[in-house]
mmCIF file of C-alpha atoms and ligand atoms in Angstrom:
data_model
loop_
_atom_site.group_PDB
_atom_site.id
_atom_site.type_symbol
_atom_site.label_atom_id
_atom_site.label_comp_id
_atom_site.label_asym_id
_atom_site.label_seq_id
_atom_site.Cartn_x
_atom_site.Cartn_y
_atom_site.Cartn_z
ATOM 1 C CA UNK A 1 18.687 -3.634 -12.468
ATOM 2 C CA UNK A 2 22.039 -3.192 -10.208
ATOM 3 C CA UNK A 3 23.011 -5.736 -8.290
ATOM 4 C CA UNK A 4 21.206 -6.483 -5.200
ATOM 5 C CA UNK A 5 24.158 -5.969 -3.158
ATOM 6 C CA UNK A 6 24.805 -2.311 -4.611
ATOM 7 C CA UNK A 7 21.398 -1.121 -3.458
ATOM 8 C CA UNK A 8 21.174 -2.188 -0.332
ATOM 9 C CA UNK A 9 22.406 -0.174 2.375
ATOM 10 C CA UNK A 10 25.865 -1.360 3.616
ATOM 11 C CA UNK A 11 24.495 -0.926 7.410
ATOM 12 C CA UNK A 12 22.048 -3.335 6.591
ATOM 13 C CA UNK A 13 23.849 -5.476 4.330
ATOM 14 C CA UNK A 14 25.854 -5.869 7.096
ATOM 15 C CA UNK A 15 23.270 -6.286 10.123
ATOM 16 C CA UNK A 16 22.971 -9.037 12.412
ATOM 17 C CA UNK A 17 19.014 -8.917 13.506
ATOM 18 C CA UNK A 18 17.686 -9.233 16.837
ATOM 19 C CA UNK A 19 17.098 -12.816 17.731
ATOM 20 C CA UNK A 20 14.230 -13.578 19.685
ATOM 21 C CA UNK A 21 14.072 -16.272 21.816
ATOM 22 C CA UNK A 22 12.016 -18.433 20.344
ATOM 23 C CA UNK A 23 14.694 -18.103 17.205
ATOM 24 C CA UNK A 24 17.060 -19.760 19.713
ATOM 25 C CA UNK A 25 15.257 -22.641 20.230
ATOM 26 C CA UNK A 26 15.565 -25.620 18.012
ATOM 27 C CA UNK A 27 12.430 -26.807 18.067
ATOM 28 C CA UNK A 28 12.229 -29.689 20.184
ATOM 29 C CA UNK A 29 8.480 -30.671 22.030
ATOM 30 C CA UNK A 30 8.179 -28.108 25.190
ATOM 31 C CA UNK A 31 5.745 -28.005 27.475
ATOM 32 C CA UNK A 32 7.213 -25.908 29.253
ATOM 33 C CA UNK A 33 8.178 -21.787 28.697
ATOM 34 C CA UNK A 34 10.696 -19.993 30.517
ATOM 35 C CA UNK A 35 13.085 -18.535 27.618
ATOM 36 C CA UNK A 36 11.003 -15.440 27.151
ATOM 37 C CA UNK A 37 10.364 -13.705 30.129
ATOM 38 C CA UNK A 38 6.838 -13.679 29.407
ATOM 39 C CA UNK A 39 4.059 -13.983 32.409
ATOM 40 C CA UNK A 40 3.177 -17.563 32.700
ATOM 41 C CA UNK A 41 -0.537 -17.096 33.380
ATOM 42 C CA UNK A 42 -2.610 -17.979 30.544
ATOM 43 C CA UNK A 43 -5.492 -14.885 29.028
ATOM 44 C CA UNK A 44 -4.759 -15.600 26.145
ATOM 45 C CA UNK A 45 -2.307 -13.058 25.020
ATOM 46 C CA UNK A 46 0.208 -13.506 27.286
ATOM 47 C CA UNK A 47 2.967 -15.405 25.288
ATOM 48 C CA UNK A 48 4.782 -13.298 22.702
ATOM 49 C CA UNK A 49 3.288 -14.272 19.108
ATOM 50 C CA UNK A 50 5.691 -15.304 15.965
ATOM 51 C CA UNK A 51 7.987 -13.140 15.023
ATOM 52 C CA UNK A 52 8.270 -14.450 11.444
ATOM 53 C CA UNK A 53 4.251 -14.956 11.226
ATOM 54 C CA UNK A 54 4.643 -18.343 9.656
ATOM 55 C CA UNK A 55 1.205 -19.694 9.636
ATOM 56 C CA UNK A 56 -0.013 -16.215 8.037
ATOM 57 C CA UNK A 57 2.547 -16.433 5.953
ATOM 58 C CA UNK A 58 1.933 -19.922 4.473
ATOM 59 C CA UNK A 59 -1.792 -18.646 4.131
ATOM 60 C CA UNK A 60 -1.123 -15.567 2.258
ATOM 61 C CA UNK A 61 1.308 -17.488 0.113
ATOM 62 C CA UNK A 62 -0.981 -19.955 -0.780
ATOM 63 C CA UNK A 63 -4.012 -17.305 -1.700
ATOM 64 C CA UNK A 64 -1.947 -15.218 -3.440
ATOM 65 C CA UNK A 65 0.428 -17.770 -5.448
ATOM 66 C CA UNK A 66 3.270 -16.708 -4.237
ATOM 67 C CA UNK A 67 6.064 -18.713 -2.628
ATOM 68 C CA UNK A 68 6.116 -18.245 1.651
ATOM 69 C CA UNK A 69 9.513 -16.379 1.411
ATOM 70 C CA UNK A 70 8.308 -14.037 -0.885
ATOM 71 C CA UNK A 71 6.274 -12.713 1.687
ATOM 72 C CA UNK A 72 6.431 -10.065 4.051
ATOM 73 C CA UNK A 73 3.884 -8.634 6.415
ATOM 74 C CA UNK A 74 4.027 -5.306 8.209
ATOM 75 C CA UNK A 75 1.450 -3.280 10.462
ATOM 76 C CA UNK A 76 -0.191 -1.617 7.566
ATOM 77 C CA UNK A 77 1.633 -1.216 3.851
ATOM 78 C CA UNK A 78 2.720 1.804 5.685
ATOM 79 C CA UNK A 79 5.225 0.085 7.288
ATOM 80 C CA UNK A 80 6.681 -1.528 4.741
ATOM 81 C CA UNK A 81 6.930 1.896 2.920
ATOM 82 C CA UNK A 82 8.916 3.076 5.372
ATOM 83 C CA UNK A 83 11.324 0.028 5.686
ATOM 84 C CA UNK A 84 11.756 -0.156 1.434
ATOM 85 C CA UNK A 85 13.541 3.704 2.856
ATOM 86 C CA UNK A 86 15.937 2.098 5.629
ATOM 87 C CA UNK A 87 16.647 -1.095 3.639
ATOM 88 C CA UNK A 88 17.735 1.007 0.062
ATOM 89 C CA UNK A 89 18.490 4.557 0.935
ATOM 90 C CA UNK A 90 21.852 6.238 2.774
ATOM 91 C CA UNK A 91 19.980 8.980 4.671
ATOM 92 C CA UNK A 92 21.216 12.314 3.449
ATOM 93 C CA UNK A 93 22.585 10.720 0.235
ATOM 94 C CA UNK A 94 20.317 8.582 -2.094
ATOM 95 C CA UNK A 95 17.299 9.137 -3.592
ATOM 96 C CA UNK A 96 14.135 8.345 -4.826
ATOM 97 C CA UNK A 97 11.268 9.067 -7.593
ATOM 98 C CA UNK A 98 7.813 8.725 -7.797
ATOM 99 C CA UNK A 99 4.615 10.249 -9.762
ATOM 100 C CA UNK A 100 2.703 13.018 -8.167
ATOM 101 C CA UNK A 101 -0.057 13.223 -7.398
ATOM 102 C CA UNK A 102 0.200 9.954 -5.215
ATOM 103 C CA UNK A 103 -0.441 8.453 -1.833
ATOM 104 C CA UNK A 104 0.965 10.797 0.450
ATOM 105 C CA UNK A 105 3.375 8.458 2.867
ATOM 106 C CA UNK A 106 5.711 7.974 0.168
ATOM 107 C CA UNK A 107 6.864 11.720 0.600
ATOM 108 C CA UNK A 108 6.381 11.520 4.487
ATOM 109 C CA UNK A 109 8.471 8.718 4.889
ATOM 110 C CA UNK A 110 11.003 9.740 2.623
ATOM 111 C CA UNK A 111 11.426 13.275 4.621
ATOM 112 C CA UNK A 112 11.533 10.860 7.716
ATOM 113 C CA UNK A 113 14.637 9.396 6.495
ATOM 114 C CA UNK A 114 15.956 12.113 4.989
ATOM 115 C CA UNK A 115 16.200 11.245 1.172
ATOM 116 C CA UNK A 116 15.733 13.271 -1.561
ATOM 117 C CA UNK A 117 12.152 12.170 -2.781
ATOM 118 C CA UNK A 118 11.784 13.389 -6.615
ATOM 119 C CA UNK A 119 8.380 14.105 -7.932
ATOM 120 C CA UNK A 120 7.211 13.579 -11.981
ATOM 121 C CA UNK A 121 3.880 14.931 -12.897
ATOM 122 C CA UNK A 122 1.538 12.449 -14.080
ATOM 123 C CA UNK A 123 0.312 13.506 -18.049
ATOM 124 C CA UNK A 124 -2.404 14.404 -19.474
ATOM 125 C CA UNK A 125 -5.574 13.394 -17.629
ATOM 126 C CA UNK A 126 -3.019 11.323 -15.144
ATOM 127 C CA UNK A 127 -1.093 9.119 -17.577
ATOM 128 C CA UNK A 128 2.027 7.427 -16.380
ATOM 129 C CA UNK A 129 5.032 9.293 -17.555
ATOM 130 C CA UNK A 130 7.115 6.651 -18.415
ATOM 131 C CA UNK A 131 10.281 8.612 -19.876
ATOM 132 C CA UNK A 132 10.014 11.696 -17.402
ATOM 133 C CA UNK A 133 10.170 8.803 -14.756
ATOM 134 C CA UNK A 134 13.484 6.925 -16.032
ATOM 135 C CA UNK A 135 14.779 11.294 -16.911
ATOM 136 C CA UNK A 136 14.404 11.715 -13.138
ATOM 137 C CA UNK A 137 16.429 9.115 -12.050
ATOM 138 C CA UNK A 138 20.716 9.314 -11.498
ATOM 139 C CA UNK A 139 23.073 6.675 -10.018
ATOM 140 C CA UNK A 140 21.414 7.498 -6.376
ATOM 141 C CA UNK A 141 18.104 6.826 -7.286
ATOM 142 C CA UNK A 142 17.358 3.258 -5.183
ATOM 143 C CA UNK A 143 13.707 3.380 -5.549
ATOM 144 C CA UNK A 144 10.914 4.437 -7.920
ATOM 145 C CA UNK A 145 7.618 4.417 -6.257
ATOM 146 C CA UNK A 146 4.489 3.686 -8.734
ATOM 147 C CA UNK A 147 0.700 3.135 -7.427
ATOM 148 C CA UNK A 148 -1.544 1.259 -9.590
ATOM 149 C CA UNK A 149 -4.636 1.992 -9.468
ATOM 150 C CA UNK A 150 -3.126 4.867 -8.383
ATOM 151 C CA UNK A 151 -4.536 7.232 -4.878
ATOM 152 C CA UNK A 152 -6.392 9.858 -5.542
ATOM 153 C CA UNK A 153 -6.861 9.573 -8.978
ATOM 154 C CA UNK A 154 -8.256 6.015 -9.178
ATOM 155 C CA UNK A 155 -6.648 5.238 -12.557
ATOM 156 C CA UNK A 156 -4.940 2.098 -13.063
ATOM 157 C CA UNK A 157 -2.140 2.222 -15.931
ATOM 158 C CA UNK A 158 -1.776 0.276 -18.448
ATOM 159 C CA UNK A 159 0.265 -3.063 -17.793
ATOM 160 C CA UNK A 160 2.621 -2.467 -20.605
ATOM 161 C CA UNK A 161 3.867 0.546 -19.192
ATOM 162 C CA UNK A 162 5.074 -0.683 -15.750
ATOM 163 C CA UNK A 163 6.519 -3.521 -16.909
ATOM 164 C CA UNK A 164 8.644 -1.366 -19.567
ATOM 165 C CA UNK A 165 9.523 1.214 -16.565
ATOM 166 C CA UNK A 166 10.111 -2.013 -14.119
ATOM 167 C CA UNK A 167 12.708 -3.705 -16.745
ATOM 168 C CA UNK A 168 14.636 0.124 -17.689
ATOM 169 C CA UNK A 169 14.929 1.287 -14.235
ATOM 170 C CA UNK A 170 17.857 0.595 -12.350
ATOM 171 C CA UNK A 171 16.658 0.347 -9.026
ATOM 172 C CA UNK A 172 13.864 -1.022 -6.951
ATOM 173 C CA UNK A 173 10.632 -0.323 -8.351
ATOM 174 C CA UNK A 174 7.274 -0.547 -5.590
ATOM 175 C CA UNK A 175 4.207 -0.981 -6.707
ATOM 176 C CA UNK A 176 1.789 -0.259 -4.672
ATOM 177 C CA UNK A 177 -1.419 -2.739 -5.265
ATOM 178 C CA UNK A 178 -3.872 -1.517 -2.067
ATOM 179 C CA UNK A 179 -7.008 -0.955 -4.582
ATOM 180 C CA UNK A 180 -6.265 -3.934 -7.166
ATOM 181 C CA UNK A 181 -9.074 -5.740 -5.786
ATOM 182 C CA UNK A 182 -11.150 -2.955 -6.797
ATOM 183 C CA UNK A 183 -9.620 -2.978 -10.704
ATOM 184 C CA UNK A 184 -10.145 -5.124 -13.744
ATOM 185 C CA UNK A 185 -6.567 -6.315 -14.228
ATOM 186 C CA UNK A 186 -5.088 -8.541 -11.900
ATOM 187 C CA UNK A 187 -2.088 -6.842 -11.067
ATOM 188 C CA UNK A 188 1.282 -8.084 -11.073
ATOM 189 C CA UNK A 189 1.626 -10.453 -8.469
ATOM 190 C CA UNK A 190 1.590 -13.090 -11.229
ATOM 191 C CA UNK A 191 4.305 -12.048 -12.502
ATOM 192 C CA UNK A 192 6.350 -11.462 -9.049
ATOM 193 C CA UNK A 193 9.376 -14.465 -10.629
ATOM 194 C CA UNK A 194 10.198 -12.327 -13.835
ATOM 195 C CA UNK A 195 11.085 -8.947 -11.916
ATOM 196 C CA UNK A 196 13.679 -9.500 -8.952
ATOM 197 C CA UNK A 197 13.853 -5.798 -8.425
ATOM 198 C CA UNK A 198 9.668 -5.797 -8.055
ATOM 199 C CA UNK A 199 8.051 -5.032 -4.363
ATOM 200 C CA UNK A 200 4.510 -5.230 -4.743
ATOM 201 C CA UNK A 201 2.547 -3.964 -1.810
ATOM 202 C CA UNK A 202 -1.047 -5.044 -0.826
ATOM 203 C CA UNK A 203 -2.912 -4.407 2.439
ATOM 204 C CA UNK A 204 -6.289 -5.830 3.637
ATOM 205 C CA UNK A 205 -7.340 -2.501 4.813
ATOM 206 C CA UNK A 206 -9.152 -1.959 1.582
ATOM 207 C CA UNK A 207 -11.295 -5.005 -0.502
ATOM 208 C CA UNK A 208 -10.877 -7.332 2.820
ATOM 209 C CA UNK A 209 -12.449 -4.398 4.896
ATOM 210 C CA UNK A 210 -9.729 -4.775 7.262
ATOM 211 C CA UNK A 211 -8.034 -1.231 8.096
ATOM 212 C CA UNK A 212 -8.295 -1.524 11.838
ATOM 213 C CA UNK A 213 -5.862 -4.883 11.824
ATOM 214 C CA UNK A 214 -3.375 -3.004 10.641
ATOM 215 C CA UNK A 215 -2.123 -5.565 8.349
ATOM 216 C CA UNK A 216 -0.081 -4.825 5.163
ATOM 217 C CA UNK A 217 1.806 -7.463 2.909
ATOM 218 C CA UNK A 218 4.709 -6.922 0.347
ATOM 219 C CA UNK A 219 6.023 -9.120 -2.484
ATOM 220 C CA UNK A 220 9.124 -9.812 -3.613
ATOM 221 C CA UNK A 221 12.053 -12.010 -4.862
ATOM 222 C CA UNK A 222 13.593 -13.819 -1.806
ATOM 223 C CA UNK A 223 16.268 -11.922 -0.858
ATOM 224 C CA UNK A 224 14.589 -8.494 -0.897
ATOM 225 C CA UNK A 225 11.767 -10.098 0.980
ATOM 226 C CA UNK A 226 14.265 -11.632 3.172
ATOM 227 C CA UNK A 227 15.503 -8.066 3.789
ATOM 228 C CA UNK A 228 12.358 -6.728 4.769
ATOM 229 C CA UNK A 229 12.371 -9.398 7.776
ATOM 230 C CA UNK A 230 15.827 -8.706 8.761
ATOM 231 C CA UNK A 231 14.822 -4.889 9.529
ATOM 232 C CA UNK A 232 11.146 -5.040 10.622
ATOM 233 C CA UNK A 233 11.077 -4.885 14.493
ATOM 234 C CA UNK A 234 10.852 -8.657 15.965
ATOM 235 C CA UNK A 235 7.436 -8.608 16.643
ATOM 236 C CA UNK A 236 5.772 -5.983 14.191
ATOM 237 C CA UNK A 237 2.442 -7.791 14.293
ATOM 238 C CA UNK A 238 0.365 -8.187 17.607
ATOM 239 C CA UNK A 239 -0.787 -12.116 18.702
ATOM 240 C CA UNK A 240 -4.422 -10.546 17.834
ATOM 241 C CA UNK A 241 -4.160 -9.443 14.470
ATOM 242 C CA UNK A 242 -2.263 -12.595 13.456
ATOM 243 C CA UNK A 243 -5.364 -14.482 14.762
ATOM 244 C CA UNK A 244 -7.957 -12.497 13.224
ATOM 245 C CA UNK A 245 -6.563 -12.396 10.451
ATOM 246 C CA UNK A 246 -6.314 -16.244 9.867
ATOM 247 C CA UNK A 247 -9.347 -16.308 10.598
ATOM 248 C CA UNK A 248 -11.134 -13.606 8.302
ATOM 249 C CA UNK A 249 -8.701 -14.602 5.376
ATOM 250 C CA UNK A 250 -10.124 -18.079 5.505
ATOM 251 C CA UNK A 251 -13.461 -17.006 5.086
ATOM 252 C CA UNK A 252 -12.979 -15.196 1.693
ATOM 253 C CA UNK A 253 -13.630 -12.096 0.256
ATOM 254 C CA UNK A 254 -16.906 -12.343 0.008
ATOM 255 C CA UNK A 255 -19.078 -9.722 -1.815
ATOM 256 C CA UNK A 256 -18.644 -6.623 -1.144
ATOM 257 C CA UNK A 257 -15.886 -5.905 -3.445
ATOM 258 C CA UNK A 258 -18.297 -7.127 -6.081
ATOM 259 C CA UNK A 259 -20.759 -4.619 -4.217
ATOM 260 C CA UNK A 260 -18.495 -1.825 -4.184
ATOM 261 C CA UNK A 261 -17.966 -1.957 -7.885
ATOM 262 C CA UNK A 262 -21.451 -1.525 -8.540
ATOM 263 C CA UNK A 263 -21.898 0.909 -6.718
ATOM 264 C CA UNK A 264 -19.092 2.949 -8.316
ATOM 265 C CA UNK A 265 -20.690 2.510 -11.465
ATOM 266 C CA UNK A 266 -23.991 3.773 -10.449
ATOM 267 C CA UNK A 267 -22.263 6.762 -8.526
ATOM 268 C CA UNK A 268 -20.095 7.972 -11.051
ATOM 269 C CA UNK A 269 -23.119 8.110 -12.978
ATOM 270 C CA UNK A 270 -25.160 9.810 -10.722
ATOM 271 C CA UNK A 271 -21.983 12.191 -10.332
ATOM 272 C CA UNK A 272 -21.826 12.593 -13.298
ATOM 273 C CA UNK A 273 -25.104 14.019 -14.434
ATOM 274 C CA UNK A 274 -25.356 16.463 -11.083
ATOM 275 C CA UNK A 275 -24.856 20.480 -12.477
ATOM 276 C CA UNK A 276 -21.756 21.045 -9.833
ATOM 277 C CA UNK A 277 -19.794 18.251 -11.372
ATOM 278 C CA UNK A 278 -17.262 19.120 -14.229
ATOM 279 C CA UNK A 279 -15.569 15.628 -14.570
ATOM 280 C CA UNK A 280 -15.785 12.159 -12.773
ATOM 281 C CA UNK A 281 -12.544 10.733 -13.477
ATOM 282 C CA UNK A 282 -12.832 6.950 -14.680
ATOM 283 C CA UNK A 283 -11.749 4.970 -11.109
ATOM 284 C CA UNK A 284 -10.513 1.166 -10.818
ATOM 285 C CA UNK A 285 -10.304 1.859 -6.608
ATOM 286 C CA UNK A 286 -12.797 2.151 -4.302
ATOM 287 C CA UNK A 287 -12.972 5.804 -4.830
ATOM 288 C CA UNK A 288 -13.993 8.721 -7.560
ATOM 289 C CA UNK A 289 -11.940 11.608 -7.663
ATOM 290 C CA UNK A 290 -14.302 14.218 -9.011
ATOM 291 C CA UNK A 291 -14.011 17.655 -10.418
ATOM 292 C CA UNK A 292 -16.114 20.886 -9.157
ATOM 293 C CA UNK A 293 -15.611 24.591 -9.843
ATOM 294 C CA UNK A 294 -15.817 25.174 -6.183
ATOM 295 C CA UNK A 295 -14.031 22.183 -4.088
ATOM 296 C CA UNK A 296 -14.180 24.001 -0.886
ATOM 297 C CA UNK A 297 -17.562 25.180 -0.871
ATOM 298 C CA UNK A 298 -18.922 21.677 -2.173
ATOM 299 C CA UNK A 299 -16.711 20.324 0.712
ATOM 300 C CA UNK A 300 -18.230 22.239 3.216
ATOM 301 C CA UNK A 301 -21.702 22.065 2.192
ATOM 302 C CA UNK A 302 -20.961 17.934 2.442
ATOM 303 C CA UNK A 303 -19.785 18.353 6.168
ATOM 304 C CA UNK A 304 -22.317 20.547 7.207
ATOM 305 C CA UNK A 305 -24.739 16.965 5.464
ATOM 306 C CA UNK A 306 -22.990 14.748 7.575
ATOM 307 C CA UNK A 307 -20.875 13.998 5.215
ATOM 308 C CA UNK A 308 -17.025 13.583 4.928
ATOM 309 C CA UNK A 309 -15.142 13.140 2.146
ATOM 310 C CA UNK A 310 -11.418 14.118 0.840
ATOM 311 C CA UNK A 311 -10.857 17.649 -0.130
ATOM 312 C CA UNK A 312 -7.673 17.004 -2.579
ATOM 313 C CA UNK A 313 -7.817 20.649 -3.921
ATOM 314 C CA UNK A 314 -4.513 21.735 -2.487
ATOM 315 C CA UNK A 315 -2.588 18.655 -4.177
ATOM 316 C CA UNK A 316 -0.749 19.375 -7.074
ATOM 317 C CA UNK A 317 -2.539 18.111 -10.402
ATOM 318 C CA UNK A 318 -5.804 17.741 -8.123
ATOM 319 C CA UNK A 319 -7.064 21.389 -8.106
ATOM 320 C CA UNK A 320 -10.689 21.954 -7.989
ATOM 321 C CA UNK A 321 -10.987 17.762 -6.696
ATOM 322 C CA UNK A 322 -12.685 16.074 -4.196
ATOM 323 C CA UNK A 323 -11.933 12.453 -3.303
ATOM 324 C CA UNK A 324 -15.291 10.450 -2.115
ATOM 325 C CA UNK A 325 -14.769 6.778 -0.977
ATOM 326 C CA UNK A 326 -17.562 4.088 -2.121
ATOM 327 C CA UNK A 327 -20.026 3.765 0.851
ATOM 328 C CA UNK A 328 -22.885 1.949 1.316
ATOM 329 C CA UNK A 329 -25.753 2.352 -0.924
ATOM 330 C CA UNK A 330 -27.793 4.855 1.304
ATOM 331 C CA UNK A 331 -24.429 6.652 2.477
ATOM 332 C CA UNK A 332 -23.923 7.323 -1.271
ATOM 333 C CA UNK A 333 -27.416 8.567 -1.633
ATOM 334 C CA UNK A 334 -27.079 10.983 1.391
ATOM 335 C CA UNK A 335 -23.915 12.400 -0.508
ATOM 336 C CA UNK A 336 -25.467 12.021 -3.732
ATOM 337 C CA UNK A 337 -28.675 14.335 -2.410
ATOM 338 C CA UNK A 338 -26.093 17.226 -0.798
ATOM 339 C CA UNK A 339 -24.325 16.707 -4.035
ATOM 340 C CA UNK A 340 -27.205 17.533 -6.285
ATOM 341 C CA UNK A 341 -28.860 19.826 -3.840
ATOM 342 C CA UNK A 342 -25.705 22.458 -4.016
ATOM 343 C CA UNK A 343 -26.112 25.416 -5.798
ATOM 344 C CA UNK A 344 -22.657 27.426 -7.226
HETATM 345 N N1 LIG B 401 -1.226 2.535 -0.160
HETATM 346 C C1 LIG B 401 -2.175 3.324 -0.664
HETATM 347 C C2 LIG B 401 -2.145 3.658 -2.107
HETATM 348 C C3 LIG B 401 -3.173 3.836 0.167
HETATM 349 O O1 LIG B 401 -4.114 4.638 -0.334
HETATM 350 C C4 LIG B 401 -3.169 3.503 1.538
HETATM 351 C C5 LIG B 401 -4.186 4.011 2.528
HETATM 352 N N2 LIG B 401 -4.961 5.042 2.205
HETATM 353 C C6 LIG B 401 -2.162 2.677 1.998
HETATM 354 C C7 LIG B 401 -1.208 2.210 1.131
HETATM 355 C C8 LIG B 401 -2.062 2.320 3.460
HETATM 356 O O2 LIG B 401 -2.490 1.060 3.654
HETATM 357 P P1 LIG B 401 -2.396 0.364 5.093
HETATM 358 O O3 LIG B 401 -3.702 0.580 5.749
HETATM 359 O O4 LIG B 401 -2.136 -1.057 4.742
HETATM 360 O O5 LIG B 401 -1.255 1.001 5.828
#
């Protein structure tokens, strides 16, 4: 890895963030609030929540094994995507690599900020190409985006391999972690001390059943994670999600990721053995990315079911694909009977 300092932007080496008031205050016992502007009416919402999220924080920390300032939270991963752009990349200038085919925001956001985003064809039947990845990359390349188990092929790859591409590459490597719940391994969280230029992202849209929070977390050495705050508007997550999400975290995961894996055993079966499916790709998410000769047809004949599901056939790599999420057990059986049903 370069040096921190020679990745980071200069602008935000450089930048003085936004204090809020309650930064200015030292802490003393008030009872009394009149720094902030804020309406002095209690409904419960009225006083502007934490802008560092302390208490959710010190939870996360603790649940995940992480230190507190290792921590960052955003509204969705999707915001910390976008940040890991304005905190490493000169607009216009640097650059950045990932595999394809991928979650699509790491393109989106990288066209947002105008960097040069550099796509490597995953190998044969989606294999991490670990060399192509470190060929791609030049003295502008800040970032190298990886997603294990990796959206919308499901695969996870093989811990070996990201650590190998995490200690040769140069620059900041993200993983993103949203489906790990999902997977076998436990990711590398664990791990977090022996990589400082590691982010990890999470989110508790997925396994926690959470997407409508809007609550994404990222992992990292200090003083990346300590850059992440610096740039992150002051209060980027609402009184209301910090509260619900105390609260939900504290109750546990409970079973439905243990649900959800059973079930995407029995539907990749059932997949599987139907006459319009030519390959169920093995999936560590909550998702099977599955092969048809006709994905627009199959598609169609789902929606007119009912039934919605992701038509990846114009992705690169995914031709032919459709992406179905793990439902319920009778939502996978109403898929399941359209699936079986349709005739080529
Ligand atoms: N990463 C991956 C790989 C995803 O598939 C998604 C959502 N589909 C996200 C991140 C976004 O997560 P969030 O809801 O936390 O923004």
């Amino acid at each position: 890895m370069k040096p921190l300092e020679e990745l980071v932007r200069p602008c935000i080496r450089a930048l003085k963030p936004y204090s809020t008031a309650r930064d200015e205050y030292a802490g003393g016992v008030i009872s009394v609030w009149l720094d902030a502007n804020e309406n002095p009416f209690d409904n419960g919402i009225n006083r502007y929540p934490d802008p560092h999220q302390r208490q959710l924080k010190r939870q996360i920390a603790a649940m995940k094994g992480v230190r507190e300032e290792q921590v960052f939270l955003g509204n969705g991963s999707d915001e910390a995507i976008d940040l890991a752009y304005r905190i490493f990349c000169t607009p216009g200038r640097d650059n950045a690599v990932a595999i394809s085919p991928t979650y699509g925001m790491y393109r989106v956001a990288a066209d947002m900020n105008d960097i040069e985003m550099r796509e490597v064809p995953l190998g044969r039947d989606f294999s991490l190409p670990v060399e192509a990845l470190l060929g791609a990359a030049d003295s502008r390349t800040k970032l190298l985006w990886l997603c294990s188990p990796n959206n919308p092929t499901g695969n996870a790859f093989p811990a070996e391999e990201i650590g190998r591409l995490i200690r040769q590459f140069e620059g900041m490597v993200v993983l993103d972690e949203a489906y790990i719940d999902f997977a076998d391994g436990e990711g590398f969280l664990p791990r977090l001390d022996e990589f400082p230029n590691l982010i990890v992202l999470q989110t508790v849209s997925k396994a926690w059943g959470m997407a409508g929070l809007r609550l994404g977390m990222a992992f990292a050495a200090e003083p990346v994670a300590e850059l992440f705050g610096r740039v992150k508007y002051p209060y980027n997550l609402n009184a209301l999600t910090l509260r619900t999400a105390t609260r939900q975290l504290a109750g546990g995961i409970g079973p439905c990721v243990e649900m959800i894996r059973r079930e995407r055993r029995r539907v990749a079966e059932a997949l599987a053995a139907a006459a319009c499916i030519e390959r169920v790709y093995p999936s560590q998410a909550n998702f099977l990315l599955v092969r048809t000769a006709d994905a627009d047809r199959l598609y169609e004949a789902l929606i007119r079911a009912g039934v919605i599901v992701r038509n990846r056939t114009r992705v690169a790599g995914c031709e032919g694909c459709l992406r179905i999420t793990i439902g319920t057990p009778e939502e996978n059986d109403r898929m399941l009977n359209t699936v079986n049903d349709f005739r080529l």
